[in-house]
Short mmCIF file of C-alpha atoms in Angstrom, two decimals:
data_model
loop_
_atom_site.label_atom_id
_atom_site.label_comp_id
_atom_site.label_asym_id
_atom_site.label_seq_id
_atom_site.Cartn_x
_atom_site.Cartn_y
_atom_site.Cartn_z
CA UNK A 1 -30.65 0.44 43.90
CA UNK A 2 -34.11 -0.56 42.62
CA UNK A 3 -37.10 1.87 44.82
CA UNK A 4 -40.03 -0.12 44.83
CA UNK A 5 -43.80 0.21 46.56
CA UNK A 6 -44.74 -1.27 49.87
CA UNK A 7 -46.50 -4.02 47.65
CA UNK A 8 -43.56 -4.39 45.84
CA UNK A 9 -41.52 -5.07 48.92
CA UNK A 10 -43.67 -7.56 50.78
CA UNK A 11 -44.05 -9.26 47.49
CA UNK A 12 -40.64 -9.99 47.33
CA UNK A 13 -40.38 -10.75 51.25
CA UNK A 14 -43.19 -13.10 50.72
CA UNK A 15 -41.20 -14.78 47.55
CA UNK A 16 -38.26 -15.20 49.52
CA UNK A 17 -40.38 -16.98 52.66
CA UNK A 18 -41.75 -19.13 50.36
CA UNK A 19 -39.31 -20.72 48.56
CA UNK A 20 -37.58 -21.27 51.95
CA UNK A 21 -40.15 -23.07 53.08
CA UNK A 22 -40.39 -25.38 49.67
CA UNK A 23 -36.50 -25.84 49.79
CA UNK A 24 -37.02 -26.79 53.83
CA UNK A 25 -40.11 -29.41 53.29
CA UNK A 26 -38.35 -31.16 49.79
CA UNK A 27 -36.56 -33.88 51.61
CA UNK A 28 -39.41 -35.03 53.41
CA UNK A 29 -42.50 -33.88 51.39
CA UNK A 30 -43.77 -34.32 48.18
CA UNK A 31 -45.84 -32.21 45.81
CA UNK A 32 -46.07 -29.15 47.80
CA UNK A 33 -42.53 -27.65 47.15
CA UNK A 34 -42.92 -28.11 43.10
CA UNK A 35 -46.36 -25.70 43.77
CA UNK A 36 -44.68 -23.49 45.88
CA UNK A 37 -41.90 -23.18 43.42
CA UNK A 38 -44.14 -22.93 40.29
CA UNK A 39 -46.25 -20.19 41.82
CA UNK A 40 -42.98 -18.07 42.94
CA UNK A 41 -41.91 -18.15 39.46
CA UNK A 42 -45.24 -16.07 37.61
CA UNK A 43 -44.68 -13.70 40.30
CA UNK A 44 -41.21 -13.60 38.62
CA UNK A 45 -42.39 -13.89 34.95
CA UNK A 46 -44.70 -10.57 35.87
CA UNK A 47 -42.05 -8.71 37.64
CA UNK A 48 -39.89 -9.62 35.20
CA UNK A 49 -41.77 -8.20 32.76
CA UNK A 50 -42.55 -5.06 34.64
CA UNK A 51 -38.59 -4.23 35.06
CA UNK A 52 -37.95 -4.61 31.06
CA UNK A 53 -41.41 -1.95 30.52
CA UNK A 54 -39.34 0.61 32.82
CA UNK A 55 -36.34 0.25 31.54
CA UNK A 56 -36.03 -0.75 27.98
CA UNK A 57 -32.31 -0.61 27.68
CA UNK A 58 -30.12 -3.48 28.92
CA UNK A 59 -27.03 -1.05 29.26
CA UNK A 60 -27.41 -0.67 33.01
CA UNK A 61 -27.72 -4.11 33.73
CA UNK A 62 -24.80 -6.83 35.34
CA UNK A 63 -24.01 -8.71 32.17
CA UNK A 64 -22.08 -11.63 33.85
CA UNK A 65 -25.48 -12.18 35.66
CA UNK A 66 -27.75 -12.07 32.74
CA UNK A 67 -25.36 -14.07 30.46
CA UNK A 68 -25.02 -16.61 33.80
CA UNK A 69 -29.64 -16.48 33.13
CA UNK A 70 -29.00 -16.71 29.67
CA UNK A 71 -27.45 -19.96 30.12
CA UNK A 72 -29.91 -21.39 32.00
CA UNK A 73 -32.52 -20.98 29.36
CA UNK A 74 -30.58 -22.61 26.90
CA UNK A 75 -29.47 -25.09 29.28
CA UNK A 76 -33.61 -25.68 29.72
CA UNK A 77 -34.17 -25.38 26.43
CA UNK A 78 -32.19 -27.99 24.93
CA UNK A 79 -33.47 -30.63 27.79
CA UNK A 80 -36.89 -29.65 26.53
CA UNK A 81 -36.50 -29.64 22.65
CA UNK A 82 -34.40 -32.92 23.56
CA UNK A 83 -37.21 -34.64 25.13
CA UNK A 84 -39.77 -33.73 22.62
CA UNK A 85 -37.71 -34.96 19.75
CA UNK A 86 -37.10 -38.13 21.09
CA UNK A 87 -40.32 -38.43 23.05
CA UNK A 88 -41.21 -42.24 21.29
CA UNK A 89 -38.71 -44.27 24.33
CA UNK A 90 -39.25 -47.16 26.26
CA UNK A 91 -37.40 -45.78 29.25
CA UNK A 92 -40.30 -42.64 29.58
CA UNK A 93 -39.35 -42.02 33.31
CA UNK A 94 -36.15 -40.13 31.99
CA UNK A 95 -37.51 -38.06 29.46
CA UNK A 96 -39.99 -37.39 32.13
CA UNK A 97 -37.12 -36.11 33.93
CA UNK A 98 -35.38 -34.28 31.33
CA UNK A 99 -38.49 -32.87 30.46
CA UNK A 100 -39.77 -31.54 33.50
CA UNK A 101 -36.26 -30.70 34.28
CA UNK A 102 -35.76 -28.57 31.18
CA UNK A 103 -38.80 -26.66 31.77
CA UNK A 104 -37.50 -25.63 35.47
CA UNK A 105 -34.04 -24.68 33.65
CA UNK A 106 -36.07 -22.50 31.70
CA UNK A 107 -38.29 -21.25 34.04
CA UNK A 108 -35.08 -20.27 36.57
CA UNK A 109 -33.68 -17.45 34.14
CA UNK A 110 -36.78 -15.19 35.23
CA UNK A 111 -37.16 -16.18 38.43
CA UNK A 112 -32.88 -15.73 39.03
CA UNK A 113 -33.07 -12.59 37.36
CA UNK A 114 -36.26 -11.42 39.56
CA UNK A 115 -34.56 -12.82 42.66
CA UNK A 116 -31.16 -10.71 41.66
CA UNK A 117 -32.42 -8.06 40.40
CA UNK A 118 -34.50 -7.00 43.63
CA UNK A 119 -32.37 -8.51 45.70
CA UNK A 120 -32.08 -4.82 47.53
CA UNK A 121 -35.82 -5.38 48.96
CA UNK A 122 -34.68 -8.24 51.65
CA UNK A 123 -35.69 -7.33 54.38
CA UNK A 124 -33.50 -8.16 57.55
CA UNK A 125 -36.20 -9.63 60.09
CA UNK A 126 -37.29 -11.92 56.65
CA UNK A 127 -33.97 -13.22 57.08
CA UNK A 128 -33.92 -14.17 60.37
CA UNK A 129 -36.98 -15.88 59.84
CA UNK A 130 -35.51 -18.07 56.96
CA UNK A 131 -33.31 -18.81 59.29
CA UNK A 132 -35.55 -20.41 62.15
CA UNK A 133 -37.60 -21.99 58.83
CA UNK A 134 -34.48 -23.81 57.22
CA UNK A 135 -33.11 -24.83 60.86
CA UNK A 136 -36.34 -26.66 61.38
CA UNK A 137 -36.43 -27.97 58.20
CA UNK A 138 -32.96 -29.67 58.48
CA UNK A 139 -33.81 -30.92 61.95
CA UNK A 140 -37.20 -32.39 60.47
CA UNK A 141 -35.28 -34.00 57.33
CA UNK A 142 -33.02 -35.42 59.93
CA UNK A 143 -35.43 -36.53 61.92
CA UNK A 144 -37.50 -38.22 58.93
CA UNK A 145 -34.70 -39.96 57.59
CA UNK A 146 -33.42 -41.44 61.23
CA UNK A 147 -37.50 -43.36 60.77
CA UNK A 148 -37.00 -44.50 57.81
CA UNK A 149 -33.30 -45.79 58.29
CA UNK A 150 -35.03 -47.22 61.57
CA UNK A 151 -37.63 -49.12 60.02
CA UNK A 152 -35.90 -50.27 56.74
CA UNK A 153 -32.74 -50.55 57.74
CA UNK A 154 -31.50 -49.00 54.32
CA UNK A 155 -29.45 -46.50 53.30
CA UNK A 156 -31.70 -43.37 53.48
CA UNK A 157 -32.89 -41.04 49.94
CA UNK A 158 -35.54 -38.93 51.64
CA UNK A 159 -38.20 -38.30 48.68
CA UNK A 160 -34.81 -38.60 45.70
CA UNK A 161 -34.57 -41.19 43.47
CA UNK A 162 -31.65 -42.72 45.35
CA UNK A 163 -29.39 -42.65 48.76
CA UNK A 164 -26.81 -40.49 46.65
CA UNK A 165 -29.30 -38.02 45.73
CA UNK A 166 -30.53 -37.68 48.96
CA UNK A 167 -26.92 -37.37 49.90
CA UNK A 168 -26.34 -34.59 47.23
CA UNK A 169 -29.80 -32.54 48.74
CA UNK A 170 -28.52 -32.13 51.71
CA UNK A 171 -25.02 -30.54 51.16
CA UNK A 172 -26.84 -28.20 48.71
CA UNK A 173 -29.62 -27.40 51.16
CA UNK A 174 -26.41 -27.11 53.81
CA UNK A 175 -25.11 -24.81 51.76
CA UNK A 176 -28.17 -22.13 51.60
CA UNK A 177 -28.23 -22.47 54.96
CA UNK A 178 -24.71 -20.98 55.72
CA UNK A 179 -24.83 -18.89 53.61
CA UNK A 180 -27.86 -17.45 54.96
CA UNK A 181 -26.31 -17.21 58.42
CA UNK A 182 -23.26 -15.62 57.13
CA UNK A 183 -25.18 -12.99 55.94
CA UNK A 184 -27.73 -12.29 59.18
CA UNK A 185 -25.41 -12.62 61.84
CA UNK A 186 -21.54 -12.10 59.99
CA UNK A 187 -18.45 -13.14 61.70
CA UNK A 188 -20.23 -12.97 65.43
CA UNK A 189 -19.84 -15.72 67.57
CA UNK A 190 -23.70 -16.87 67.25
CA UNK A 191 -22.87 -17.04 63.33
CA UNK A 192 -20.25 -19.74 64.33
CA UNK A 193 -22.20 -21.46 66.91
CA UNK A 194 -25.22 -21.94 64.10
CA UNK A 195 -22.39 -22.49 61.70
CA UNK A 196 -21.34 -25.73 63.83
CA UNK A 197 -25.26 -26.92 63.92
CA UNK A 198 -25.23 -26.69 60.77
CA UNK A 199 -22.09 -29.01 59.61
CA UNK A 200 -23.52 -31.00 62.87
CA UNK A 201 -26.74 -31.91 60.82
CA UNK A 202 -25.67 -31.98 57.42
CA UNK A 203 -22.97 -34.56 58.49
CA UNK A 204 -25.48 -36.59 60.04
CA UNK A 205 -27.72 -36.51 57.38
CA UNK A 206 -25.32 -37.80 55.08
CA UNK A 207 -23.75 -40.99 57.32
CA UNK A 208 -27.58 -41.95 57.18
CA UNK A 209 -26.70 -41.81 53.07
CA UNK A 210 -23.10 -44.19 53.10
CA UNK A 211 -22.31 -41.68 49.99
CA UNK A 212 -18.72 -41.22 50.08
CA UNK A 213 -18.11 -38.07 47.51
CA UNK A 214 -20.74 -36.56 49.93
CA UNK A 215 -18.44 -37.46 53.06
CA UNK A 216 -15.04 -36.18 51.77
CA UNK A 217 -16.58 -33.13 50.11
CA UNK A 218 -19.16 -31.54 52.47
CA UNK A 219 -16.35 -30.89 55.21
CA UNK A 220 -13.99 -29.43 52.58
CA UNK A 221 -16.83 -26.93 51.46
CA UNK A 222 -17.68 -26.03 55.19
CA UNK A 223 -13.63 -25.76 55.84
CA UNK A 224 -13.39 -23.34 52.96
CA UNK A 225 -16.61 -21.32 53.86
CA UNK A 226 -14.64 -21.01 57.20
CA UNK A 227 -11.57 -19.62 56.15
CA UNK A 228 -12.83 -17.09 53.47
CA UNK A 229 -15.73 -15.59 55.51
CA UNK A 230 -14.51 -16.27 59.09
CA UNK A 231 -10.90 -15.38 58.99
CA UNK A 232 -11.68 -12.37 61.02
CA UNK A 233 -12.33 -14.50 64.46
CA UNK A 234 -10.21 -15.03 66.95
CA UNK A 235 -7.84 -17.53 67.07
CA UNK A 236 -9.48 -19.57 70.01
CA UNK A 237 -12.56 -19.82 67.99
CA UNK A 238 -10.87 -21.02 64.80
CA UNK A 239 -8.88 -23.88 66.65
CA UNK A 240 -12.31 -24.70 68.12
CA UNK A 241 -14.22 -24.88 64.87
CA UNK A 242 -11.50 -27.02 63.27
CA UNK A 243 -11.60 -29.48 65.78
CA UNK A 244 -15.04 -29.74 65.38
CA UNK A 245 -14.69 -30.27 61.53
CA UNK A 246 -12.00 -32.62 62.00
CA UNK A 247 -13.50 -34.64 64.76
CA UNK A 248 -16.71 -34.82 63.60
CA UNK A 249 -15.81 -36.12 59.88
CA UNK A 250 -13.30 -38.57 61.09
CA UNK A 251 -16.54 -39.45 63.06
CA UNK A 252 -18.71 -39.82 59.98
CA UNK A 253 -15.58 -41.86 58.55
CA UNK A 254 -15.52 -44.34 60.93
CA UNK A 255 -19.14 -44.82 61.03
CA UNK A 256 -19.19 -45.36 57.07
CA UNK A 257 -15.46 -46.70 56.78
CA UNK A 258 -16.83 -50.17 55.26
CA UNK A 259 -17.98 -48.04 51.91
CA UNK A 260 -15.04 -45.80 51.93
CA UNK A 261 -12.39 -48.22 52.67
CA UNK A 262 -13.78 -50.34 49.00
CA UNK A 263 -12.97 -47.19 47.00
CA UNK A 264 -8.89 -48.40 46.78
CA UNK A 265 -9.54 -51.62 47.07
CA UNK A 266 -12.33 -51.40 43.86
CA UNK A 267 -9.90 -49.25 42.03
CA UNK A 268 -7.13 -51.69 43.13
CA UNK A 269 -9.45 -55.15 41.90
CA UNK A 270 -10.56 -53.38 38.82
CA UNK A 271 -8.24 -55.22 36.41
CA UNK A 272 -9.43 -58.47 37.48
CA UNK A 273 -13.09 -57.95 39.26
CA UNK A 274 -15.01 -54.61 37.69
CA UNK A 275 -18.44 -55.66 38.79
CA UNK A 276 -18.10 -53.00 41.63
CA UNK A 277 -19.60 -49.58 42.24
CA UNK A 278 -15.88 -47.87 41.40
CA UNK A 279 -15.81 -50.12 38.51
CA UNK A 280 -19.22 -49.98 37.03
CA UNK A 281 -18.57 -46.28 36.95
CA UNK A 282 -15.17 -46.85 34.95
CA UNK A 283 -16.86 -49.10 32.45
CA UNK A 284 -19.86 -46.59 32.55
CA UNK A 285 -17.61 -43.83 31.02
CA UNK A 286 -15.60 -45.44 28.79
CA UNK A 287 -19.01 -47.13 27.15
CA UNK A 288 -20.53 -43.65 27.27
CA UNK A 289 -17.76 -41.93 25.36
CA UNK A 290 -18.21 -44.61 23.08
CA UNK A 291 -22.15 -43.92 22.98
CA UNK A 292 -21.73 -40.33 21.85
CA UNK A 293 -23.30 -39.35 19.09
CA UNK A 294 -21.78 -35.93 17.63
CA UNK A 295 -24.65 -34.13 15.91
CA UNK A 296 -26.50 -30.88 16.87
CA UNK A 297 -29.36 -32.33 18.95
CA UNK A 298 -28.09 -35.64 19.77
CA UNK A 299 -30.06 -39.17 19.76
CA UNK A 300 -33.14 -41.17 21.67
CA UNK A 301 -32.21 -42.76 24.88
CA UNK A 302 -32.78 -46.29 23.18
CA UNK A 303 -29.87 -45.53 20.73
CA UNK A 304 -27.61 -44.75 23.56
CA UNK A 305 -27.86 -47.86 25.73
CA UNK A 306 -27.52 -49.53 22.78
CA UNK A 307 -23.94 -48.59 22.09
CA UNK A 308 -23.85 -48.65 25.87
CA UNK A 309 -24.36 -52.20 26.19
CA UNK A 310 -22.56 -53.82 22.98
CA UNK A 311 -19.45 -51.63 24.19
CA UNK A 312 -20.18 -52.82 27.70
CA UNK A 313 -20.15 -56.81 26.30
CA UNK A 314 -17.22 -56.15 24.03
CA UNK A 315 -14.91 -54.39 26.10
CA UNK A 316 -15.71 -54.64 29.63
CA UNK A 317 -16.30 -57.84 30.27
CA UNK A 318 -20.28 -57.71 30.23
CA UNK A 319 -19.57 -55.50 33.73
CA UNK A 320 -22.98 -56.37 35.13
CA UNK A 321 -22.96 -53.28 37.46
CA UNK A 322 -22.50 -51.08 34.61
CA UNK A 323 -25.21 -52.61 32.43
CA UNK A 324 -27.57 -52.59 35.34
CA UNK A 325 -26.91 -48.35 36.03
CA UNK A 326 -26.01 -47.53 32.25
CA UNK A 327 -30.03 -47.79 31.35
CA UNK A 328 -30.53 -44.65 34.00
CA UNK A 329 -27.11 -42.45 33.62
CA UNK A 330 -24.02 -42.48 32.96
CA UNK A 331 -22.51 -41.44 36.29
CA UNK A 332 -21.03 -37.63 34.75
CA UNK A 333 -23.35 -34.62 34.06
CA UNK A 334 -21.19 -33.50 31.42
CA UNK A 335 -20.86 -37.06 29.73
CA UNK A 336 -24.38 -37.93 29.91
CA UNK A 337 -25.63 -34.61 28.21
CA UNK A 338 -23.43 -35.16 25.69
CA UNK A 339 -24.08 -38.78 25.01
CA UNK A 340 -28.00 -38.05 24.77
CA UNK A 341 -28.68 -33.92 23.91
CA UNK A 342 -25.41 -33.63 20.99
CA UNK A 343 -23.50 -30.64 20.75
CA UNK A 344 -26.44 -28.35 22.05
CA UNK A 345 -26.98 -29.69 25.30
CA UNK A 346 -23.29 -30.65 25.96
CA UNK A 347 -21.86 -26.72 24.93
CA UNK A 348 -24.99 -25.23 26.99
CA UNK A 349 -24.28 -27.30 30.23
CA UNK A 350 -20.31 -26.51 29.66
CA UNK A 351 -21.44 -22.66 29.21
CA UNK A 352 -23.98 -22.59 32.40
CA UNK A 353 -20.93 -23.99 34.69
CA UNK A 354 -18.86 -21.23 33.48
CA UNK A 355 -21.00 -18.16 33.79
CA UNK A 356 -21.56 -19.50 36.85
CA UNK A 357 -18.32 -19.74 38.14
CA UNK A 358 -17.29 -16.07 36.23
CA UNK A 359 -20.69 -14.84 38.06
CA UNK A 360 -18.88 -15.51 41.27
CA UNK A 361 -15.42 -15.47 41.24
CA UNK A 362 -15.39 -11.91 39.31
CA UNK A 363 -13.86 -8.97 41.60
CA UNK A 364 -15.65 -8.52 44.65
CA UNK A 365 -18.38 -11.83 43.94
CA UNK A 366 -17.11 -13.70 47.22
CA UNK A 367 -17.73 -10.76 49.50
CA UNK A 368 -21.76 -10.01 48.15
CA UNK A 369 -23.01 -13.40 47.85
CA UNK A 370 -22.40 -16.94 47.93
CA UNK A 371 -23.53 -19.03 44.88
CA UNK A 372 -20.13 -20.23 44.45
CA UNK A 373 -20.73 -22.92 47.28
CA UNK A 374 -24.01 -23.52 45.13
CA UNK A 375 -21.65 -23.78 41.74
CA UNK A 376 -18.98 -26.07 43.13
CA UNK A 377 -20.99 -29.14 44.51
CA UNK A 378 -23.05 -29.25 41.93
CA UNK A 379 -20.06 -29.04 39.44
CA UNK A 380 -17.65 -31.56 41.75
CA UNK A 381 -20.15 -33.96 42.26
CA UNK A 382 -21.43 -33.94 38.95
CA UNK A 383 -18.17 -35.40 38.11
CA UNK A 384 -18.64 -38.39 39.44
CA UNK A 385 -22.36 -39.05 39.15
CA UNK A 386 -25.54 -37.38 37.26
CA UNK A 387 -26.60 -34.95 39.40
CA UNK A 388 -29.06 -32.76 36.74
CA UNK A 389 -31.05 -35.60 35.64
CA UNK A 390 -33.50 -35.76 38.51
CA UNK A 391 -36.04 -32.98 38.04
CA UNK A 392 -36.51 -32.54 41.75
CA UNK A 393 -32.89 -32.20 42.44
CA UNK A 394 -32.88 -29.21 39.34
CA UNK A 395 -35.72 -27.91 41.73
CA UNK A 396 -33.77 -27.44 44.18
CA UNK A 397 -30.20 -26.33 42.48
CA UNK A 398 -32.54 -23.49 41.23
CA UNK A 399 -34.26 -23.14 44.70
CA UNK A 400 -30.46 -22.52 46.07
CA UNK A 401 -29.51 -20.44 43.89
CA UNK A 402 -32.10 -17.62 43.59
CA UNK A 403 -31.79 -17.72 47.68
CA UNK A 404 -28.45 -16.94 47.66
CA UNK A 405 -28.67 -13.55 45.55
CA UNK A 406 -30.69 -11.55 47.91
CA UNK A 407 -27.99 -12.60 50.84
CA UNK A 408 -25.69 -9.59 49.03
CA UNK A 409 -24.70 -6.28 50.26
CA UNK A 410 -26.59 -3.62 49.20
CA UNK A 411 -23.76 -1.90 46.57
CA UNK A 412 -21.81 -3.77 44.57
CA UNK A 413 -18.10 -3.02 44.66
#
């Protein structure tokens, strides 16, 4: 256990507050949480520093977790070196991304490592605090986006880039949140009634969104939190809580069955019709496998969609849907860093995911913290969509994670 000053302690504290509060205000405003985040992290950088002057050897420290930072600097690294290689595009808003993206990646290896590392100094009451912060911050971010869905009449994206981003926010910033009331308040019955206002929101939040791998998953990842870190309740209480899952997606299904119910009828059409959303993303993949180029550091963005859209023309019958999304992504995290960052970004992405998921599946991970529920959506839904390339939504992925290190027990088992 790390003894540190009274200065070092409320340092810390304060850390912790504040990235709370830039994690709560991201869905609704703009600017502040970037400062918030970038001023957290030379606080980091310094006490990063500090640790290595008082203890030069690495020997005593958890090597899953600083292969799992590791990883993130090269995963920030390659974005970076990617985007100043190829700097000379015409579609500048996603090197912009990757760019300020890759910097963040980089930049979240000292402040993880700060954040883990004195993870000891959390002070209860701090917690509670976070708490009342991130509860009001959901309620505001619900609040927001039931005004704009009011006044637009569109599906709702907060301050992301799209509906499905927005979508993708909130089960991530869902996540921190149980996780953080897991830890305060255990198994106890207040635990599950804040547990339930949680889902409550995060469900609504993404029905205002119509994003279906958002639907199915976020009540899976709340019914697993459930029966890992709740099994302990009574019976009564369990049969309550899984009503209240079951009742209240079925809910969010009905209200959004119109998008859910095209998913077999897209895959169903796709032979004949592929100019759907299920269908752009086929022809998406298959043009992007296509697009890969298999060198070291990869190729321009311009090369890409290219290949992209002569594959597109060739083989997919010009899929309009696909050539209209194929100049942003590619619809798979894993498949678009390939396609654009080469062998170095692809193996560095494939290595973060699984030092992250060794970091906290190893013997006695589940039980001391929770960034497996940050891992999996990020993994799951990357599957099915580009989740990384938005810098903001790396901002907050990082955000997630470094709050979910000082929720563990004091010892490690």
């Amino acid at each position: 256990m790390i003894l540190e000053s009274k200065k070092s302690v409320f340092i810390y504290n304060l850390s912790f507050l504040a990235l709370v509060c830039a994690i709560s205000m991201d869905l609704f405003v703009r600017g502040y949480p970037e400062k918030i985040f970038y001023l957290v992290s030379y606080v980091s950088f310094i006490y990063t520093a500090i640790y290595f002057y008082k203890h030069r050897s690495i020997q005593s420290l958890d090597k899953p977790a600083l292969f799992f930072f590791v990883t993130l600097f090269l995963v920030g690294a390659s974005r970076l070196s990617w985007s100043l290689i190829f700097k000379h595009t015409e579609f500048g808003d996603i090197r912009s991304n990757y760019f300020t993206g890759g910097k963040r990646f980089m930049i979240a290896a000292f402040l993880l490592f700060y954040f883990y590392q004195y993870r000891t100094l959390l002070k209860q009451n701090i917690l509670k605090l976070s708490l009342i912060i991130m509860f009001l911050g959901f309620f505001m971010s619900l609040w927001h986006g039931d005004l704009t869905l009011s006044k637009e009449g569109m599906r709702d994206k907060w301050t992301s880039d799209a509906a499905t981003t927005g979508a993708y926010l909130a089960v991530i910033y869902s996540m921190v949140l149980i996780i953080a009331i897991r830890a305060c308040f255990k198994d106890g019955l207040i635990s599950v009634l804040l547990l339930v206002a949680a889902f409550l929101t995060a469900m609504g939040m993404i029905v205002m969104t119509q994003t279906r791998s958002a639907i199915i998953l976020a009540p899976l990842l709340y019914a697993v939190f459930f029966a890992y870190y709740y099994g302990c309740v009574s019976l009564k209480i369990k049969i309550s809580l899984v009503l209240v899952i079951v009742l209240s997606a079925s809910s969010v299904v009905y209200l959004a069955w119109d998008r859910i119910s095209q998913i077999s009828t897209e895959i169903t059409e796709y032979s004949t019709n592929n100019d759907t959303s299920i269908g752009a993303r086929f022809s998406m993949w298959s043009a992007g496998v296509h697009s890969i180029e298999p060198s070291l550091l990869g190729q321009s963005v311009d090369q890409r969609y290219k290949k992209a859209i002569d594959y597109i023309d060739q083989y997919q019958r010009g899929n309009p849907e696909a050539k209209r999304n194929v100049v942003y992504h590619l619809h798979n995290d894993l498949l678009e860093t390939f396609s654009l960052q080469g062998i170095c970004g692809f193996v560095s992405l494939m290595m973060f995911f699984i030092s992250g998921f060794y970091f906290s599946l190893r013997k006695g991970a589940l039980e001391n913290y929770g960034t497996l529920f940050i891992m999996l959506p990020v993994f799951i839904l990357g599957i099915a969509d580009t989740v990384l390339i938005q810098s903001n939504t790396v901002l907050v992925i990082i955000i997630a994670l470094a709050l979910s290190f000082p929720l563990m027990k004091k010892k490690q088992h």
